[in-house]
Coordinates of C-alpha atoms in Angstrom, one line a residue:
Chain A
M25 CA 103.6 132.1 76.3
A26 CA 102.5 129.7 73.7
N27 CA 99.0 130.5 72.4
R28 CA 98.2 126.7 71.6
V29 CA 100.1 123.2 71.8
Y30 CA 100.3 121.5 68.0
Y31 CA 102.2 118.7 66.8
S32 CA 105.6 120.9 66.3
S33 CA 105.6 122.2 69.5
Q34 CA 105.1 118.8 71.7
G35 CA 106.7 115.7 72.1
V36 CA 107.1 112.1 74.3
A37 CA 109.8 110.7 75.8
V38 CA 109.8 107.5 77.5
G39 CA 111.9 105.1 79.7
L40 CA 112.4 102.4 82.3
Q41 CA 111.9 103.7 86.0
T42 CA 115.1 103.2 86.6
G43 CA 116.9 104.4 83.0
T44 CA 116.7 107.5 80.9
F45 CA 114.2 109.3 78.7
A46 CA 114.4 108.5 75.2
T47 CA 112.1 110.7 72.8
V48 CA 109.8 109.0 70.6
E49 CA 110.5 109.4 67.0
G50 CA 107.9 109.6 64.5
G51 CA 105.3 110.6 67.1
Q52 CA 101.8 111.3 65.7
S53 CA 99.4 111.9 68.9
V54 CA 99.5 111.9 72.7
G55 CA 96.9 112.1 75.1
I56 CA 96.8 112.1 79.1
S57 CA 93.8 111.2 81.1
A58 CA 93.1 111.2 84.7
N59 CA 90.2 109.6 86.3
F60 CA 89.3 109.5 90.3
S61 CA 87.0 106.9 91.8
L62 CA 84.5 108.1 93.9
E63 CA 82.7 106.5 97.0
Q64 CA 79.9 108.2 99.0
A65 CA 79.0 107.9 102.8
F66 CA 75.5 108.4 104.1
Q67 CA 74.1 107.7 107.4
M68 CA 70.8 107.2 108.8
G69 CA 69.2 110.6 110.2
R70 CA 70.7 112.9 107.9
I71 CA 69.9 113.5 104.1
A72 CA 72.8 115.3 103.7
I73 CA 75.9 113.3 102.4
Y74 CA 78.5 112.6 104.9
D75 CA 81.7 112.3 103.0
N76 CA 82.4 111.9 99.1
I77 CA 85.9 110.4 99.1
M78 CA 88.3 109.7 96.4
T79 CA 89.1 105.9 96.5
D80 CA 91.7 105.8 93.6
G81 CA 93.5 107.8 90.9
E82 CA 95.2 107.0 87.7
V83 CA 96.5 108.5 84.9
T84 CA 96.7 107.1 81.6
I85 CA 99.0 108.2 78.8
T86 CA 98.2 107.0 75.2
T87 CA 100.7 107.6 72.4
S88 CA 101.0 106.7 69.0
K89 CA 103.9 106.9 66.3
I90 CA 104.3 105.6 62.8
L91 CA 106.7 102.3 62.2
D92 CA 109.4 104.5 60.5
G93 CA 112.3 102.3 60.7
N94 CA 113.1 103.8 64.2
D95 CA 112.6 101.9 67.6
T96 CA 109.0 101.3 68.7
I97 CA 107.6 103.0 71.7
Y98 CA 107.9 99.4 73.2
K99 CA 111.4 99.1 72.6
L100 CA 112.2 102.8 73.7
A101 CA 110.6 102.0 77.1
T102 CA 111.8 98.6 77.8
A103 CA 115.2 98.8 76.2
A104 CA 114.7 95.0 75.2
A105 CA 116.8 93.8 72.7
G106 CA 115.8 91.1 70.0
L107 CA 112.4 89.5 69.9
S108 CA 110.7 90.6 73.5
P109 CA 107.7 88.8 75.0
I110 CA 105.2 91.3 76.2
V111 CA 104.8 89.2 79.4
N112 CA 108.3 90.0 80.3
Q113 CA 107.1 93.3 81.2
S114 CA 104.2 92.5 83.2
E115 CA 106.0 93.7 86.6
T116 CA 108.1 96.6 84.8
E117 CA 107.8 100.1 85.6
F118 CA 108.5 103.2 83.3
K119 CA 108.1 106.7 83.1
V120 CA 106.5 108.8 80.5
R121 CA 106.9 112.4 80.1
V122 CA 105.1 114.8 77.5
A123 CA 106.0 118.6 77.1
S124 CA 105.5 121.4 75.2
N125 CA 107.5 124.5 74.0
T126 CA 106.7 127.9 75.7
N127 CA 107.6 129.6 72.7
E128 CA 105.1 128.5 69.9
G129 CA 107.2 129.9 67.0
A130 CA 110.1 127.4 67.5
S131 CA 110.7 124.9 64.8
A132 CA 111.3 122.2 67.0
L133 CA 111.0 121.1 70.5
D134 CA 113.4 123.1 72.7
A135 CA 114.0 121.4 76.0
S136 CA 115.3 124.9 77.5
A137 CA 112.0 126.5 77.3
Q138 CA 109.0 124.0 77.9
L139 CA 106.5 123.0 80.3
G140 CA 106.0 119.4 80.8
T141 CA 104.1 116.2 82.5
E142 CA 105.8 113.5 84.0
V143 CA 104.1 110.2 85.0
T144 CA 106.5 107.8 87.1
G145 CA 106.0 104.5 88.1
C146 CA 103.8 103.4 85.6
F147 CA 103.0 100.0 83.9
L148 CA 102.6 99.0 80.4
S149 CA 98.9 98.9 79.8
S150 CA 98.2 98.1 76.1
V151 CA 100.2 98.0 72.9
S152 CA 98.4 97.7 69.4
Y153 CA 99.9 97.5 65.9
T154 CA 98.3 98.3 62.7
I155 CA 99.6 97.7 59.2
P156 CA 97.5 98.9 56.5
S157 CA 97.6 98.7 52.6
D158 CA 96.5 102.4 52.4
G159 CA 98.9 104.3 55.0
F160 CA 101.9 104.2 57.2
A161 CA 101.9 101.3 59.6
T162 CA 101.6 102.5 63.1
E163 CA 101.9 101.8 66.7
E164 CA 99.9 102.6 69.9
V165 CA 100.7 102.1 73.3
S166 CA 99.5 103.2 76.9
F167 CA 100.7 103.5 80.0
V168 CA 99.0 103.7 83.3
G169 CA 100.6 105.1 86.6
D170 CA 99.5 106.9 89.8
N171 CA 101.5 110.4 90.2
K172 CA 101.8 112.9 87.7
A173 CA 104.2 115.9 88.2
V174 CA 104.4 118.8 86.2
G175 CA 106.7 121.8 85.5
S176 CA 109.6 123.4 83.2
A177 CA 111.8 120.5 84.5
K178 CA 109.9 117.9 82.7
S179 CA 111.1 118.4 79.2
V180 CA 111.5 116.4 76.3
S181 CA 114.4 116.5 73.7
A182 CA 113.5 117.1 69.9
P183 CA 113.4 114.1 67.8
S184 CA 116.2 113.6 65.4
G185 CA 114.7 114.4 62.1
S186 CA 114.9 110.8 60.9
T187 CA 116.6 109.7 57.9
T188 CA 114.9 106.6 58.0
R189 CA 111.7 105.5 56.1
A190 CA 108.3 105.3 57.1
T191 CA 106.8 101.5 56.8
Y192 CA 104.3 101.3 54.1
R193 CA 102.6 98.4 52.4
Q194 CA 105.7 97.2 50.4
M195 CA 107.5 96.6 53.4
F196 CA 105.5 93.8 54.4
D197 CA 107.6 90.7 53.9
Q198 CA 105.0 87.9 52.6
N199 CA 107.7 85.4 52.4
G200 CA 109.1 86.1 55.8
S201 CA 106.1 85.9 57.6
D202 CA 103.9 83.1 58.8
L203 CA 100.7 83.6 58.0
P204 CA 97.6 81.4 59.2
S205 CA 96.7 78.8 56.8
E206 CA 93.3 80.7 56.4
V207 CA 95.1 83.8 55.2
S208 CA 98.1 82.7 53.1
G209 CA 97.9 83.5 49.6
L210 CA 95.2 86.0 50.0
N211 CA 95.5 89.9 49.3
V212 CA 96.0 91.2 52.9
T213 CA 94.8 94.6 53.0
N214 CA 95.2 95.2 56.5
I215 CA 96.7 93.4 59.8
A216 CA 95.8 94.6 63.4
I217 CA 97.7 93.3 66.5
S218 CA 96.8 94.2 69.9
A219 CA 97.2 93.2 73.5
D220 CA 96.1 94.6 76.7
F221 CA 97.1 93.9 79.9
G222 CA 93.9 94.6 81.9
R223 CA 95.9 96.4 85.0
E224 CA 94.0 96.3 88.2
A225 CA 95.0 98.1 91.3
M226 CA 96.0 96.2 94.5
F227 CA 95.6 98.3 97.7
K228 CA 97.2 98.1 101.1
L229 CA 95.8 99.4 104.6
G230 CA 97.6 102.3 105.5
Q231 CA 98.4 103.8 102.1
F232 CA 96.5 105.4 99.8
R233 CA 98.5 105.0 96.5
P234 CA 98.0 101.4 94.9
F235 CA 101.1 99.3 95.9
H236 CA 100.9 97.7 92.7
R237 CA 99.1 97.4 89.4
Y238 CA 99.2 93.9 88.3
A239 CA 98.4 92.4 84.9
N240 CA 95.3 90.3 84.9
F241 CA 96.6 87.0 83.6
P242 CA 95.2 85.5 81.1
F243 CA 95.3 88.8 78.8
E244 CA 93.9 88.5 75.4
V245 CA 96.2 89.0 72.2
T246 CA 94.3 89.2 69.0
C247 CA 95.5 89.4 65.4
E248 CA 93.3 90.6 62.9
F249 CA 93.7 90.0 59.1
T250 CA 91.6 91.7 56.5
V251 CA 91.6 90.2 53.3
S252 CA 89.9 91.5 49.8
N253 CA 87.6 88.7 48.5
T254 CA 88.4 87.2 45.3
S255 CA 85.2 84.8 45.8
T256 CA 82.7 84.5 48.5
D257 CA 83.9 82.6 51.7
Q258 CA 85.7 79.4 51.0
S259 CA 86.1 78.6 54.5
P260 CA 84.4 75.1 55.2
I261 CA 83.1 74.2 58.9
D262 CA 81.9 70.7 59.8
L263 CA 81.2 70.3 63.2
D264 CA 80.0 66.8 62.5
G265 CA 83.7 66.1 61.8
V266 CA 85.0 66.8 65.3
T267 CA 85.9 63.7 67.0
A268 CA 87.5 62.5 70.1
T269 CA 90.9 61.9 68.1
S270 CA 90.3 64.8 65.5
D271 CA 89.3 68.7 65.2
G272 CA 88.1 67.7 61.5
N273 CA 88.5 71.0 59.4
L274 CA 87.9 73.5 62.0
P275 CA 90.9 75.9 62.1
T276 CA 94.0 75.1 64.0
K277 CA 96.1 76.2 66.5
Q278 CA 98.9 78.4 65.1
D279 CA 102.0 80.4 65.4
I280 CA 101.8 83.8 63.5
V281 CA 104.7 85.9 62.4
V282 CA 104.2 89.0 60.8
K283 CA 107.7 90.7 59.3
L284 CA 108.2 94.2 58.2
T285 CA 111.5 94.5 56.1
D286 CA 113.7 97.5 56.7
A287 CA 114.0 100.2 54.4
A288 CA 117.2 99.4 52.3
G289 CA 119.3 102.6 51.7
F290 CA 117.8 104.6 54.7
A291 CA 120.3 104.9 57.2
G292 CA 119.3 103.7 60.4
S293 CA 116.3 102.0 59.2
H294 CA 115.1 98.7 60.8
G295 CA 112.4 96.2 60.1
Y296 CA 109.8 94.9 62.7
E297 CA 108.2 91.3 63.7
F298 CA 105.8 90.3 65.6
H299 CA 105.3 86.7 67.0
V300 CA 101.6 85.6 68.2
S301 CA 101.9 82.3 69.3
G302 CA 99.4 79.5 70.0
A303 CA 96.8 81.5 68.4
R304 CA 93.4 80.3 66.9
L305 CA 90.9 81.5 64.7
N306 CA 87.9 82.6 66.6
T307 CA 86.0 85.1 64.4
L308 CA 85.1 85.2 60.6
S309 CA 83.0 87.8 58.6
Q310 CA 82.4 88.7 55.0
D311 CA 81.4 92.3 54.2
G312 CA 80.8 94.6 51.1
G313 CA 79.9 93.8 47.9
D314 CA 76.6 95.4 48.0
T315 CA 75.1 97.6 45.6
G316 CA 76.8 100.5 46.9
G317 CA 79.7 99.8 44.8
G318 CA 82.4 98.6 47.4
N319 CA 84.5 95.3 47.3
A320 CA 83.7 92.6 49.5
T321 CA 86.5 92.0 52.3
T322 CA 86.6 89.2 54.7
T323 CA 88.0 89.7 58.2
L324 CA 89.5 86.9 60.3
G325 CA 90.3 87.3 63.7
Y326 CA 92.6 85.3 65.7
Q327 CA 93.0 85.0 69.5
T328 CA 95.5 83.8 72.2
F329 CA 96.5 84.4 75.4
N330 CA 99.9 86.0 76.9
E331 CA 101.9 85.2 73.9
L332 CA 103.1 88.3 72.1
S333 CA 106.6 89.3 71.2
I334 CA 108.0 92.0 69.4
S335 CA 111.1 93.1 67.8
G336 CA 112.2 96.7 66.6
Chain B
M24 CA 46.6 110.2 103.7
A25 CA 50.1 110.5 102.2
N26 CA 51.6 107.2 101.5
N27 CA 55.2 108.3 102.1
A28 CA 58.5 105.9 102.3
L29 CA 60.7 105.8 105.7
Q30 CA 63.9 106.0 104.3
Y31 CA 67.1 106.8 106.1
P32 CA 67.3 110.5 106.5
S33 CA 64.1 110.2 108.8
L34 CA 65.3 107.5 110.9
S35 CA 67.8 107.9 113.8
V36 CA 69.2 105.1 116.0
K37 CA 69.6 105.5 119.7
Y38 CA 71.5 103.9 122.5
N39 CA 69.5 104.8 125.9
G40 CA 68.5 107.6 124.2
V41 CA 71.5 108.8 122.6
S42 CA 71.8 109.0 119.3
T43 CA 74.6 107.5 117.5
P44 CA 76.3 108.7 113.8
L45 CA 77.3 107.1 110.9
V46 CA 74.9 104.0 111.1
Q47 CA 74.5 102.5 107.9
S48 CA 71.6 99.9 108.3
V49 CA 69.9 98.2 111.4
T50 CA 68.1 95.0 111.3
I51 CA 65.4 93.8 113.9
D52 CA 64.5 90.1 114.3
G53 CA 62.3 88.9 117.1
D54 CA 60.8 85.7 118.3
S55 CA 58.0 85.7 120.3
G56 CA 58.5 82.4 121.8
L57 CA 55.2 80.6 121.0
E58 CA 54.6 77.4 122.7
T59 CA 51.8 75.2 121.7
L60 CA 50.5 72.4 124.1
S61 CA 47.8 70.2 122.8
T62 CA 45.0 68.9 125.4
P63 CA 41.9 66.5 125.4
S64 CA 39.8 69.9 125.7
G65 CA 41.7 71.8 122.8
S66 CA 45.2 73.3 122.2
V67 CA 46.5 76.0 124.3
I68 CA 49.4 78.4 122.7
A69 CA 51.4 80.4 124.9
H70 CA 53.8 83.0 125.1
G71 CA 57.1 81.7 126.4
P72 CA 60.2 83.8 126.4
T73 CA 60.9 86.5 123.9
S74 CA 64.2 87.6 122.3
V75 CA 64.7 90.2 119.8
N76 CA 68.2 90.3 117.8
V77 CA 69.4 93.6 116.6
S78 CA 72.3 94.5 114.5
V79 CA 73.8 97.8 113.7
N80 CA 75.8 98.3 111.1
S81 CA 78.1 101.6 111.0
L82 CA 81.2 103.3 109.5
S83 CA 83.7 102.7 111.9
P84 CA 85.9 105.8 112.8
S85 CA 87.9 103.9 115.4
I86 CA 88.0 100.0 116.2
G87 CA 87.5 100.6 120.2
G88 CA 83.6 101.0 119.9
P89 CA 80.8 103.0 118.3
T90 CA 80.8 107.0 118.6
G91 CA 79.0 108.2 121.3
T92 CA 78.0 105.9 124.3
Y93 CA 79.4 102.4 124.3
S94 CA 76.9 100.4 125.9
G95 CA 75.4 96.8 125.9
L96 CA 78.5 94.9 127.0
R97 CA 78.1 94.6 131.2
E98 CA 74.8 96.5 131.7
P99 CA 71.7 96.4 129.5
V100 CA 70.9 99.1 127.0
D101 CA 68.1 100.2 125.2
I102 CA 68.0 100.3 121.3
S103 CA 65.7 102.4 119.7
I104 CA 65.0 103.4 116.0
N105 CA 62.4 106.4 116.3
S106 CA 59.8 105.4 118.1
L107 CA 60.6 101.4 117.9
Q108 CA 62.5 100.1 121.0
V109 CA 64.2 97.1 121.8
S110 CA 64.7 96.6 125.3
N111 CA 67.5 94.9 127.6
C112 CA 69.7 94.6 124.8
F113 CA 73.2 92.7 125.3
V114 CA 76.0 92.8 123.1
N115 CA 76.4 89.4 121.3
S116 CA 79.1 90.1 118.8
I117 CA 81.4 92.9 117.9
Q118 CA 82.9 93.0 114.5
Y119 CA 85.2 95.5 112.9
S120 CA 86.1 95.2 109.3
L121 CA 89.3 97.4 108.1
E122 CA 89.1 96.7 103.9
S123 CA 91.8 98.4 101.6
D124 CA 89.1 98.8 98.9
G125 CA 86.1 100.2 101.3
F126 CA 85.0 101.8 104.0
F127 CA 86.2 100.8 107.5
T128 CA 83.1 99.4 109.4
S129 CA 81.6 97.9 112.4
S130 CA 78.7 95.7 113.4
F131 CA 76.9 95.2 116.8
S132 CA 74.8 92.4 117.3
Y133 CA 72.7 92.5 120.2
Q134 CA 70.1 90.4 122.0
G135 CA 67.0 91.9 123.7
D136 CA 64.2 90.7 125.3
S137 CA 61.2 92.7 124.1
V138 CA 60.2 95.5 121.5
S139 CA 57.7 98.1 121.8
Q140 CA 56.6 101.2 119.6
S141 CA 54.9 104.5 121.4
T142 CA 54.1 106.4 118.3
P143 CA 54.0 106.1 114.7
L144 CA 57.6 105.6 113.4
M145 CA 57.6 108.8 111.3
D146 CA 55.1 111.7 111.2
L147 CA 53.3 111.0 107.7
T148 CA 52.7 114.9 107.2
S149 CA 56.5 116.0 107.5
G150 CA 59.3 115.2 105.1
P151 CA 62.8 113.9 105.6
S152 CA 64.7 115.3 108.5
E153 CA 68.0 116.7 108.8
G154 CA 68.8 114.9 111.8
D155 CA 65.9 116.1 113.6
D156 CA 64.6 112.8 115.1
N157 CA 62.3 114.1 117.7
G158 CA 60.4 116.4 115.5
D159 CA 60.9 119.4 117.3
G160 CA 62.7 121.2 114.2
V161 CA 66.1 120.9 116.1
P162 CA 68.9 119.0 114.9
D163 CA 70.1 116.4 117.2
P164 CA 73.4 117.8 118.7
S165 CA 74.7 114.3 118.6
F166 CA 75.2 114.0 115.1
P167 CA 78.7 114.7 113.9
A168 CA 79.3 117.7 111.7
T169 CA 80.1 116.1 108.2
G170 CA 83.6 114.7 108.5
K171 CA 86.2 112.1 106.8
A172 CA 84.6 108.6 106.5
P173 CA 87.5 106.1 107.6
Y174 CA 89.3 104.6 104.5
R175 CA 92.5 103.0 104.1
V176 CA 95.0 105.5 104.5
F177 CA 93.4 106.1 107.9
F178 CA 94.9 102.9 109.1
G179 CA 98.0 103.6 111.4
G180 CA 99.6 100.1 111.5
G181 CA 101.0 97.7 113.9
S182 CA 102.7 94.5 113.8
F183 CA 102.0 93.9 110.4
D184 CA 102.5 97.4 108.9
E185 CA 105.3 96.0 106.7
E186 CA 102.8 93.7 104.8
N187 CA 100.7 94.3 102.0
L188 CA 97.8 93.9 104.1
K189 CA 94.5 93.7 102.4
S190 CA 91.9 93.5 105.1
I191 CA 92.0 92.9 109.0
S192 CA 88.8 91.8 110.9
I193 CA 88.4 91.9 114.5
N194 CA 85.5 89.7 116.1
Y195 CA 84.6 89.4 119.6
T196 CA 81.8 86.9 120.4
Y197 CA 79.9 87.4 123.8
D198 CA 78.1 84.1 124.3
R199 CA 75.2 84.6 127.0
E200 CA 72.9 82.3 129.1
L201 CA 69.7 83.2 129.7
I202 CA 68.7 81.8 133.4
Y203 CA 65.0 81.8 134.3
A204 CA 63.6 82.0 137.6
Q205 CA 60.1 81.0 139.0
G206 CA 57.7 83.8 139.2
E207 CA 59.7 86.0 136.8
A208 CA 58.8 86.1 132.9
K209 CA 61.9 87.7 131.8
P210 CA 65.2 86.1 132.3
F211 CA 68.3 87.4 133.3
S212 CA 71.6 86.7 131.3
V213 CA 74.9 85.9 132.4
L214 CA 78.3 86.3 130.0
K215 CA 79.4 82.8 129.4
Y216 CA 83.2 82.1 129.8
P217 CA 85.6 81.8 127.8
V218 CA 85.1 84.9 125.9
E219 CA 86.6 84.3 122.3
S220 CA 87.8 87.2 120.2
T221 CA 89.6 86.7 117.0
I222 CA 91.7 88.9 114.6
S223 CA 92.0 87.9 111.0
F224 CA 94.4 89.1 108.4
Q225 CA 94.1 88.8 104.7
I226 CA 97.7 89.5 103.1
Y227 CA 98.8 89.7 99.6
V228 CA 101.7 87.4 99.3
S229 CA 104.9 88.8 97.5
Y230 CA 108.3 88.5 97.4
K231 CA 109.9 88.8 100.6
T232 CA 113.8 89.1 101.9
Q233 CA 114.1 86.2 104.3
N234 CA 115.5 86.4 107.7
Q235 CA 113.9 90.2 108.3
P236 CA 113.6 91.2 112.0
N237 CA 110.3 90.7 113.3
A238 CA 109.8 88.0 110.5
T239 CA 106.2 87.0 109.8
I240 CA 104.7 84.1 109.7
L241 CA 104.5 84.7 106.0
D242 CA 108.3 84.6 105.4
N243 CA 108.3 81.3 106.9
L244 CA 105.8 79.8 104.6
Y245 CA 108.8 80.0 102.0
T246 CA 111.2 78.5 104.4
G247 CA 109.4 75.7 105.6
V248 CA 108.9 76.8 109.1
Y249 CA 105.2 77.0 110.2
L250 CA 105.4 79.7 113.0
Q251 CA 107.4 82.4 113.7
Q252 CA 106.6 84.9 116.5
L253 CA 105.6 88.1 115.8
A254 CA 106.2 90.2 118.7
C255 CA 109.7 92.0 119.2
D256 CA 110.7 90.0 122.0
D257 CA 112.4 87.1 121.1
A258 CA 111.6 85.5 124.1
T259 CA 107.9 85.6 123.4
P260 CA 106.9 81.9 122.9
V261 CA 104.8 81.3 119.6
E262 CA 101.7 79.8 121.6
S263 CA 101.5 83.3 123.4
L264 CA 101.8 86.2 120.5
N265 CA 101.0 89.9 120.9
I266 CA 99.5 91.9 118.0
T267 CA 98.8 95.3 117.8
I268 CA 96.6 97.4 115.6
S269 CA 96.6 101.1 115.1
G270 CA 93.3 102.2 114.1
P271 CA 92.3 105.0 112.1
A272 CA 91.6 107.6 115.2
G273 CA 95.0 107.2 116.9
D274 CA 93.7 104.5 119.0
S275 CA 95.0 101.2 119.2
V276 CA 93.6 97.4 120.1
S277 CA 96.3 95.5 121.8
F278 CA 95.7 91.4 121.6
G279 CA 98.1 89.8 124.5
G280 CA 98.5 86.3 124.5
V281 CA 96.9 85.4 121.3
R282 CA 97.5 81.9 119.3
I283 CA 97.4 81.2 115.6
K284 CA 93.9 79.4 115.1
D285 CA 93.9 78.7 111.5
M286 CA 95.7 79.8 108.0
S287 CA 95.1 79.3 104.5
V288 CA 96.6 80.3 101.2
E289 CA 94.1 81.2 98.4
G290 CA 94.5 82.4 94.6
G291 CA 97.2 82.3 92.3
S292 CA 95.2 80.4 90.1
V293 CA 94.9 80.4 86.3
N294 CA 92.0 83.1 86.7
G295 CA 94.8 85.3 87.3
E296 CA 93.7 86.4 90.7
P297 CA 96.7 87.5 93.3
L298 CA 97.8 84.8 95.6
E299 CA 96.6 85.9 99.5
Y300 CA 97.3 84.3 102.7
N301 CA 94.7 84.3 105.5
M302 CA 95.7 84.2 109.3
T303 CA 93.2 84.0 112.3
F304 CA 94.5 84.4 115.7
V305 CA 92.6 83.5 118.6
H306 CA 92.3 84.9 122.4
Y307 CA 90.1 83.3 125.2
A308 CA 89.4 85.3 128.0
Y309 CA 88.3 83.5 131.5
E310 CA 87.3 86.5 133.4
G311 CA 86.4 90.3 133.0
I312 CA 85.8 91.6 129.3
S313 CA 89.2 90.8 127.6
P314 CA 90.8 92.0 125.3
R315 CA 90.1 95.5 126.4
V316 CA 88.0 97.5 124.3
Y317 CA 89.0 101.2 124.0
Q318 CA 85.8 103.9 124.2
Y319 CA 86.0 106.1 121.6
Q320 CA 86.3 109.6 123.0

């Protein structure tokens, strides 16, 4: 029996509830949490608690990977081809497995000797992508579900030992992307894209388990750019310029495209695209450049709702 | 003298001296019925008929009545909170609420004619009691052992068990008329007919396969047909429907000969909340006490 679980001895597989499991390539981390909501009943005439019942239980699995030229966790789970709007997954059910070897000395996952955890009937809870200039581009996806089964049958196949190439800053396709006008031409050091479905449980009389976890429309999609300043903030704001027929010089609504190219020459490696539509600048903050010696940076945050599409 | 606060562990509710458990709250609202009369020699203030309204809210392990003695419908009952007593109480209304996200509750409203207090509500030298409402150190045997508070999984189903039921609300209204006689300060009350009872459903609207057996009103919302009978018998006319609700303790309530009273569809707005369908059915009884309310054993 293994004395510990570490990166080499555990793995994650995802898939459609009605489909097959696919192992996440380039996985970096996985977390499993179970939360139970409790409600207490008391009564007049007694100080002792009458009952302390569980009103709901949910299991959340959060897993991350580097964007390594292989399919994203989102694509592995949804099997969606091409550019896929995430709203299409608001009703889709998935299954997720996390398993670890019982033999700690194995060099890779061994599906014949594992103990695993499987959550079925779960829903996509949140997705986020981070594209830094100093580090790998990463993806983090969370699923939320009700029932969790365990055992040796809940195994995960070993990842392939990829021939692809991890996405790094040079793979950001500046020309192929469509950045907001406030960002265009600047030295972008970090891009962060995220969406959270805000799932809420729906209960019915006669059944303990929620019969559905609906996406709380409209849900927020954010796209944040961090740029290295070459000057102080040059974004004018003139509220007096806003009229009935014109927004003046206030930031406009824009469609944002972030494109990452594939790693040419690395077999099987593909690129990624993220489309955020109808976004508008809602935060802008300049920081740094202080006597500590660091450089000034500006973070521009864009907000839209429901409109995020993912390819790759 | 200690300034103790009187809190729920030290308060017990009794019907004709019998304790009732699972009470969550009680409210008492009295009106002394003052009447004023101005005369040339001065004002006269007299006490007219008093009315005391009592509302007892409890967790409800069944939908047939409170645990213990069910009183106040045909014969008056005295309701006491410790030594505070409201006399000659008749039931005004009964409501059961079965929520999918919350405890099952009942609310009984009474109208009595007087309130009295024999001793202080609580002996200020003692602390909270463990169900010992008369202060003799012995827990009241009518208090139940710790059990399970009724929750959505306790619902047994019924006519709507295929739907995604969000909540059910059952209401009985017993209007009474006070009749006064010369020589008597206190009136006597008679039940006014018809007695109205309603049962309301809140349902989450979801995609349904049409033309199912026992199709519900909800299905026909989509097909444009306003009403569809709910009972298993196709011969039952839509004006007289039968609904059965199976409660938490294996008990059940049958509503025979009900009619749809009102319906509404709410939600589904851009705020993101789900679409919900509300239906209320009504029954009028012109004799007896109907529909029957089962006594919880």
